[in-house]
Amino acid sequence: MTLQELAQLIIATGRQAEDLRAEADRVRWETVGDDVHLRGLIEFSNHCRCNCLYCGLRRENNSLARYRMAPKEIVDAAEQAVALGFGTVVLQSGEDLWYTGERLAGIISEIKSRTGAAVALSVGEREDWEYRLWREAGADRYLLRHETSDPELYARLHPGASLRNRIRCLEVLGELGYEVGSGPLIGLPAQTPEILAQDLLLLKRLNVHMAGMGPFIPSPSTPLASALGGSPEITLNMLALTRILIPDIMLPATTALETSAQHGCLAGLRAGANVIMPNLTPRRYACLYELYPGKKAPTIGIAEEVERVRGVVAAADRLVATGPGSSPRALLAVT
Ligand code: SF4
């Protein structure tokens, strides 16, 4: 598929969009089956040293009350996730250096020895030695969205950071043996269908195991508060094209998609997605992890959230998978 053909499909509507998503659903069924993998998301700190223009956790957002979970609280939350049947926990935070390389390594090895669950990290750009230390401590996966593949747009949205370093981090993570996830934010100001097409080609070139992508939802306490935000329809097309281009990918129907459209998660499952990440952050903290407004999970309890997500899987006529739910490509690599 050429860049132009991809760009056209990204903005497809009506029958063309329906056909695209149906084809992605067929590829999903043929490649990874009906299983839907649930990952327990623990947002353990909302401190961040970065100042991304679109994000409610940005350093200069002084209106946000900040929190950090103690290492024991994080391990307890992981144990609770496993007790609820989760085979993977995702430890997510802003870029918070209070969690030194060694401190986070200790948390990872404690979770691994107590639960045996797969551990995915989503803690941003850190030093190569820290990525290595965490891998040695037992971390299995790393999620680092590239946000946009356009270097100039990237530089505008991420003061002091560069796309080049982002990609370098992703390559290092891959070399260290992590299952690596990346993905764009959809609907950023000045983002064109051609840039989104480049995002897809970048995911393919990086040979990622997972891709997370959701519509941009403007956050009121940021410089992009009055921006338009991303389209759920384009997000569904992007999910479908990702599934078609990288058939064995682990592809979440994201919280942002669910927030921006009624039954967005269900629509995502029908457009190629095979992962959902229920929010298991203790509720006294979850309401403060405000990447964007309107997140559903903090308003309901953890048990209720898990029930809700299981209901979405059932509505899609799919099955909740058990176990860690590794990427099929990663499993092939170790056999
Ligand atoms: S997007 Fe990530 S790195 Fe950027 S401000 Fe938000 S939490 Fe920090």
Short mmCIF file of C-alpha atoms and ligand atoms in Angstrom, two decimals:
data_model
loop_
_atom_site.label_atom_id
_atom_site.label_comp_id
_atom_site.label_asym_id
_atom_site.label_seq_id
_atom_site.Cartn_x
_atom_site.Cartn_y
_atom_site.Cartn_z
CA MET A 1 0.00 0.00 0.00
CA THR A 2 1.39 3.43 -0.89
CA LEU A 3 1.44 6.34 1.52
CA GLN A 4 -1.35 8.03 -0.44
CA GLU A 5 -3.52 4.90 -0.41
CA LEU A 6 -3.02 4.58 3.34
CA ALA A 7 -3.87 8.25 3.87
CA GLN A 8 -7.09 7.81 1.87
CA LEU A 9 -8.12 4.79 3.93
CA ILE A 10 -7.37 6.60 7.20
CA ILE A 11 -10.12 9.12 6.42
CA ALA A 12 -12.50 6.55 4.89
CA THR A 13 -16.18 6.91 5.80
CA GLY A 14 -19.42 4.99 5.19
CA ARG A 15 -19.21 1.68 3.36
CA GLN A 16 -15.48 1.97 2.73
CA ALA A 17 -14.78 2.36 6.47
CA GLU A 18 -17.11 -0.54 7.30
CA ASP A 19 -15.32 -2.79 4.78
CA LEU A 20 -11.91 -1.77 6.14
CA ARG A 21 -12.86 -2.59 9.74
CA ALA A 22 -14.50 -5.87 8.69
CA GLU A 23 -11.31 -6.87 6.89
CA ALA A 24 -9.25 -6.02 10.00
CA ASP A 25 -11.64 -8.08 12.11
CA ARG A 26 -11.15 -11.02 9.74
CA VAL A 27 -7.34 -10.68 9.89
CA ARG A 28 -7.53 -10.48 13.69
CA TRP A 29 -9.61 -13.65 13.87
CA GLU A 30 -7.34 -15.50 11.45
CA THR A 31 -4.09 -14.42 13.16
CA VAL A 32 -4.69 -14.07 16.89
CA GLY A 33 -8.15 -15.58 17.31
CA ASP A 34 -11.04 -14.50 19.50
CA ASP A 35 -9.09 -14.01 22.73
CA VAL A 36 -9.18 -10.57 24.34
CA HIS A 37 -6.26 -9.97 26.70
CA LEU A 38 -6.88 -7.86 29.78
CA ARG A 39 -3.98 -5.86 31.24
CA GLY A 40 -4.33 -4.39 34.71
CA LEU A 41 -3.31 -0.74 34.55
CA ILE A 42 -1.73 0.78 37.68
CA GLU A 43 -1.03 4.51 37.36
CA PHE A 44 1.44 4.85 40.18
CA SER A 45 2.56 8.49 39.91
CA ASN A 46 1.23 11.60 38.19
CA HIS A 47 4.44 13.59 38.62
CA CYS A 48 6.17 14.35 35.33
CA ARG A 49 9.33 16.23 34.43
CA CYS A 50 8.06 16.83 30.86
CA ASN A 51 5.87 19.57 29.51
CA CYS A 52 4.04 17.99 26.56
CA LEU A 53 1.59 20.56 25.26
CA TYR A 54 -1.39 18.19 25.13
CA CYS A 55 -1.09 16.44 28.49
CA GLY A 56 -2.83 17.20 31.77
CA LEU A 57 0.14 15.80 33.73
CA ARG A 58 2.58 18.29 32.19
CA ARG A 59 5.06 19.85 34.58
CA GLU A 60 3.58 23.35 34.36
CA ASN A 61 0.05 22.28 35.20
CA ASN A 62 -0.03 23.69 38.71
CA SER A 63 -3.74 23.06 39.15
CA LEU A 64 -3.25 19.29 39.49
CA ALA A 65 -2.77 17.68 42.92
CA ARG A 66 0.18 15.31 42.56
CA TYR A 67 0.62 11.86 44.08
CA ARG A 68 3.12 9.03 44.24
CA MET A 69 2.26 5.52 45.32
CA ALA A 70 4.71 3.97 47.76
CA PRO A 71 6.53 0.86 46.48
CA LYS A 72 4.49 -1.34 48.81
CA GLU A 73 1.23 0.16 47.54
CA ILE A 74 2.28 -0.62 43.96
CA VAL A 75 3.14 -4.22 44.81
CA ASP A 76 -0.16 -4.57 46.71
CA ALA A 77 -2.09 -3.22 43.70
CA ALA A 78 -0.30 -5.74 41.46
CA GLU A 79 -1.20 -8.57 43.84
CA GLN A 80 -4.81 -7.41 43.79
CA ALA A 81 -4.75 -7.42 39.97
CA VAL A 82 -3.53 -11.01 39.92
CA ALA A 83 -6.16 -11.99 42.51
CA LEU A 84 -8.76 -10.56 40.11
CA GLY A 85 -7.46 -12.86 37.37
CA PHE A 86 -5.03 -10.58 35.51
CA GLY A 87 -1.89 -12.14 33.98
CA THR A 88 -0.27 -8.79 33.15
CA VAL A 89 0.14 -5.60 35.12
CA VAL A 90 1.04 -2.34 33.43
CA LEU A 91 2.96 0.09 35.64
CA GLN A 92 2.41 3.58 34.24
CA SER A 93 3.52 7.02 35.41
CA GLY A 94 4.71 10.37 34.18
CA GLU A 95 8.47 10.69 33.83
CA ASP A 96 9.10 10.72 37.57
CA LEU A 97 12.72 10.41 38.67
CA TRP A 98 11.72 9.84 42.32
CA TYR A 99 11.44 6.25 41.10
CA THR A 100 15.14 5.80 40.50
CA GLY A 101 16.34 2.94 38.34
CA GLU A 102 17.10 0.87 41.42
CA ARG A 103 13.84 1.70 43.21
CA LEU A 104 11.71 0.69 40.25
CA ALA A 105 13.82 -2.44 39.72
CA GLY A 106 13.05 -3.41 43.33
CA ILE A 107 9.32 -2.97 42.72
CA ILE A 108 9.46 -5.04 39.53
CA SER A 109 11.34 -7.95 41.11
CA GLU A 110 9.01 -7.91 44.12
CA ILE A 111 5.96 -8.14 41.82
CA LYS A 112 7.58 -10.89 39.77
CA SER A 113 8.51 -12.99 42.80
CA ARG A 114 5.12 -12.54 44.51
CA THR A 115 2.84 -12.94 41.51
CA GLY A 116 4.69 -14.29 38.46
CA ALA A 117 2.60 -11.91 36.35
CA ALA A 118 3.99 -10.31 33.21
CA VAL A 119 5.10 -6.74 33.95
CA ALA A 120 4.76 -4.00 31.36
CA LEU A 121 6.30 -0.60 32.01
CA SER A 122 5.12 2.74 30.68
CA VAL A 123 7.32 5.32 32.38
CA GLY A 124 8.74 7.30 29.47
CA GLU A 125 12.24 8.10 28.32
CA ARG A 126 14.93 6.97 30.75
CA GLU A 127 18.60 6.02 30.60
CA ASP A 128 19.65 2.91 28.71
CA TRP A 129 21.13 1.38 31.89
CA GLU A 130 17.77 1.76 33.62
CA TYR A 131 15.97 -0.01 30.78
CA ARG A 132 18.56 -2.81 31.12
CA LEU A 133 18.24 -2.96 34.92
CA TRP A 134 14.44 -3.21 34.74
CA ARG A 135 14.66 -5.93 32.10
CA GLU A 136 17.07 -7.86 34.35
CA ALA A 137 14.64 -7.36 37.25
CA GLY A 138 12.00 -9.17 35.19
CA ALA A 139 10.10 -6.53 33.22
CA ASP A 140 8.67 -8.13 30.09
CA ARG A 141 7.23 -5.26 28.07
CA TYR A 142 7.65 -1.55 27.53
CA LEU A 143 5.10 0.90 26.15
CA LEU A 144 6.49 4.14 24.73
CA ARG A 145 4.21 5.88 22.30
CA HIS A 146 5.94 7.83 19.57
CA GLU A 147 2.93 10.23 19.54
CA THR A 148 3.68 11.54 16.04
CA SER A 149 6.11 10.51 13.33
CA ASP A 150 6.51 14.08 12.07
CA PRO A 151 9.77 15.45 13.56
CA GLU A 152 8.69 19.11 13.46
CA LEU A 153 5.28 18.47 14.98
CA TYR A 154 6.95 16.26 17.59
CA ALA A 155 9.40 19.02 18.54
CA ARG A 156 6.57 21.60 18.80
CA LEU A 157 4.47 19.40 21.08
CA HIS A 158 7.34 18.13 23.25
CA PRO A 159 9.52 21.04 24.38
CA GLY A 160 13.11 19.93 24.83
CA ALA A 161 12.56 16.48 23.34
CA SER A 162 13.09 14.97 19.91
CA LEU A 163 11.51 12.25 17.81
CA ARG A 164 15.00 10.99 17.08
CA ASN A 165 15.61 10.18 20.76
CA ARG A 166 12.16 8.66 21.12
CA ILE A 167 12.88 6.26 18.28
CA ARG A 168 16.35 5.54 19.66
CA CYS A 169 14.76 4.56 23.00
CA LEU A 170 12.34 2.23 21.20
CA GLU A 171 15.22 0.58 19.36
CA VAL A 172 17.21 0.12 22.58
CA LEU A 173 14.18 -1.43 24.27
CA GLY A 174 13.80 -3.87 21.39
CA GLU A 175 17.50 -4.81 21.57
CA LEU A 176 17.14 -5.50 25.30
CA GLY A 177 14.47 -8.10 24.54
CA TYR A 178 11.37 -6.24 25.70
CA GLU A 179 8.10 -6.73 23.89
CA VAL A 180 7.81 -3.16 22.68
CA GLY A 181 4.70 -1.07 22.17
CA SER A 182 4.37 2.33 20.54
CA GLY A 183 1.72 4.33 18.73
CA PRO A 184 0.45 7.77 17.75
CA LEU A 185 -1.95 10.21 19.32
CA ILE A 186 -4.69 10.80 16.76
CA GLY A 187 -6.10 14.25 16.00
CA LEU A 188 -3.26 16.47 17.10
CA PRO A 189 -3.33 20.02 15.72
CA ALA A 190 -1.66 20.21 12.27
CA GLN A 191 -1.61 16.42 11.92
CA THR A 192 -2.54 15.33 8.39
CA PRO A 193 -3.72 11.94 7.06
CA GLU A 194 -0.29 11.63 5.43
CA ILE A 195 1.41 12.04 8.82
CA LEU A 196 -0.88 9.37 10.27
CA ALA A 197 0.04 7.11 7.35
CA GLN A 198 3.70 7.69 8.23
CA ASP A 199 2.84 6.73 11.83
CA LEU A 200 1.62 3.36 10.60
CA LEU A 201 4.69 2.82 8.46
CA LEU A 202 6.91 3.70 11.42
CA LEU A 203 5.17 1.09 13.60
CA LYS A 204 5.79 -1.45 10.86
CA ARG A 205 9.42 -0.44 10.44
CA LEU A 206 10.03 -0.66 14.21
CA ASN A 207 8.42 -4.11 14.15
CA VAL A 208 6.56 -3.33 17.38
CA HIS A 209 4.77 -6.11 19.27
CA MET A 210 2.02 -3.79 20.53
CA ALA A 211 0.46 -0.53 19.40
CA GLY A 212 -1.58 1.81 21.56
CA MET A 213 -3.43 4.62 19.84
CA GLY A 214 -6.31 6.80 20.87
CA PRO A 215 -8.00 10.05 19.88
CA PHE A 216 -6.48 13.20 21.32
CA ILE A 217 -8.83 14.63 23.96
CA PRO A 218 -7.97 18.25 24.84
CA SER A 219 -7.26 18.83 28.50
CA PRO A 220 -8.45 22.15 29.99
CA SER A 221 -5.24 22.95 31.88
CA THR A 222 -2.96 22.76 28.86
CA PRO A 223 -1.95 25.06 25.98
CA LEU A 224 -4.09 22.91 23.66
CA ALA A 225 -7.26 23.29 25.75
CA SER A 226 -9.23 24.79 22.86
CA ALA A 227 -8.00 22.39 20.15
CA LEU A 228 -10.56 20.28 18.31
CA GLY A 229 -9.47 16.83 19.42
CA GLY A 230 -9.30 13.55 17.55
CA SER A 231 -11.99 11.66 15.68
CA PRO A 232 -13.12 8.25 16.99
CA GLU A 233 -13.89 7.25 13.37
CA ILE A 234 -10.34 7.96 12.20
CA THR A 235 -9.05 6.14 15.28
CA LEU A 236 -11.05 3.06 14.32
CA ASN A 237 -9.65 3.22 10.79
CA MET A 238 -6.13 3.52 12.22
CA LEU A 239 -6.71 0.47 14.43
CA ALA A 240 -7.99 -1.48 11.42
CA LEU A 241 -5.04 -0.53 9.25
CA THR A 242 -2.59 -1.38 12.02
CA ARG A 243 -4.11 -4.86 12.28
CA ILE A 244 -3.92 -5.33 8.51
CA LEU A 245 -0.32 -4.06 8.23
CA ILE A 246 0.99 -5.97 11.30
CA PRO A 247 -1.37 -8.96 11.60
CA ASP A 248 0.02 -10.49 14.83
CA ILE A 249 0.15 -7.21 16.77
CA MET A 250 -1.30 -6.86 20.28
CA LEU A 251 -3.72 -3.96 19.84
CA PRO A 252 -5.65 -2.32 22.67
CA ALA A 253 -9.04 -0.70 22.36
CA THR A 254 -7.99 2.28 24.46
CA THR A 255 -9.62 4.16 27.29
CA ALA A 256 -9.42 7.36 25.21
CA LEU A 257 -11.50 5.70 22.49
CA GLU A 258 -14.08 4.63 25.07
CA THR A 259 -14.11 8.16 26.52
CA SER A 260 -14.55 9.90 23.18
CA ALA A 261 -17.33 7.73 21.75
CA GLN A 262 -20.19 5.73 23.19
CA HIS A 263 -19.29 2.03 22.97
CA GLY A 264 -15.88 3.07 21.61
CA CYS A 265 -14.17 0.07 23.20
CA LEU A 266 -16.63 -2.35 21.62
CA ALA A 267 -16.17 -0.67 18.23
CA GLY A 268 -12.40 -1.01 18.70
CA LEU A 269 -12.71 -4.75 19.33
CA ARG A 270 -14.69 -4.99 16.09
CA ALA A 271 -12.03 -3.07 14.16
CA GLY A 272 -9.06 -5.30 14.94
CA ALA A 273 -8.29 -4.74 18.62
CA ASN A 274 -7.58 -7.68 20.95
CA VAL A 275 -6.50 -6.04 24.22
CA ILE A 276 -8.23 -3.93 26.89
CA MET A 277 -6.46 -2.29 29.82
CA PRO A 278 -8.90 -1.85 32.73
CA ASN A 279 -7.84 0.78 35.21
CA LEU A 280 -6.90 -0.85 38.54
CA THR A 281 -5.32 2.23 40.09
CA PRO A 282 -6.53 2.66 43.69
CA ARG A 283 -9.45 5.05 43.36
CA ARG A 284 -8.06 7.69 45.73
CA TYR A 285 -5.33 8.21 43.10
CA ALA A 286 -7.06 7.34 39.83
CA CYS A 287 -9.07 10.57 39.77
CA LEU A 288 -5.77 12.52 39.80
CA TYR A 289 -4.24 10.78 36.78
CA GLU A 290 -5.77 13.34 34.45
CA LEU A 291 -4.05 12.94 31.10
CA TYR A 292 -7.32 14.30 29.71
CA PRO A 293 -10.81 14.92 31.17
CA GLY A 294 -13.71 12.48 31.24
CA LYS A 295 -11.93 9.20 31.99
CA LYS A 296 -14.58 6.75 33.06
CA ALA A 297 -12.73 4.38 35.39
CA PRO A 298 -12.12 6.71 38.35
CA THR A 299 -15.88 7.19 38.72
CA ILE A 300 -16.53 3.48 39.33
CA GLY A 301 -14.87 0.95 41.62
CA ILE A 302 -12.22 -1.53 40.51
CA ALA A 303 -14.48 -4.61 40.68
CA GLU A 304 -17.17 -2.73 38.76
CA GLU A 305 -14.63 -1.65 36.13
CA VAL A 306 -13.50 -5.24 35.60
CA GLU A 307 -17.14 -6.34 35.29
CA ARG A 308 -17.83 -3.56 32.80
CA VAL A 309 -14.88 -4.61 30.64
CA ARG A 310 -15.85 -8.28 30.77
CA GLY A 311 -19.30 -7.19 29.60
CA VAL A 312 -17.77 -5.38 26.61
CA VAL A 313 -15.83 -8.54 25.66
CA ALA A 314 -19.01 -10.61 25.91
CA ALA A 315 -20.94 -8.05 23.83
CA ALA A 316 -18.30 -8.44 21.11
CA ASP A 317 -18.90 -12.20 21.24
CA ARG A 318 -15.28 -12.75 22.21
CA LEU A 319 -13.44 -14.53 25.02
CA VAL A 320 -11.43 -13.16 27.93
CA ALA A 321 -8.01 -14.78 27.71
CA THR A 322 -6.14 -16.13 30.72
CA GLY A 323 -2.39 -16.03 31.37
CA PRO A 324 0.14 -13.31 30.53
CA GLY A 325 -1.00 -12.87 26.91
CA SER A 326 2.42 -12.43 25.34
CA SER A 327 2.77 -11.34 21.76
CA PRO A 328 2.74 -14.38 19.46
CA ARG A 329 5.91 -13.05 17.82
CA ALA A 330 7.68 -12.85 21.19
CA LEU A 331 6.63 -16.41 21.98
CA LEU A 332 7.98 -17.58 18.61
CA ALA A 333 11.29 -15.88 19.37
CA VAL A 334 11.84 -17.90 22.56
CA THR A 335 10.84 -21.31 21.15
S1 SF4 B 1 2.55 12.83 27.86
FE1 SF4 B 1 3.75 11.62 29.31
S2 SF4 B 1 5.77 12.61 29.27
FE2 SF4 B 1 4.34 14.09 28.39
S3 SF4 B 1 3.68 15.39 30.12
FE3 SF4 B 1 2.21 13.69 29.92
S4 SF4 B 1 2.88 12.10 31.33
FE4 SF4 B 1 4.60 13.53 30.97
#
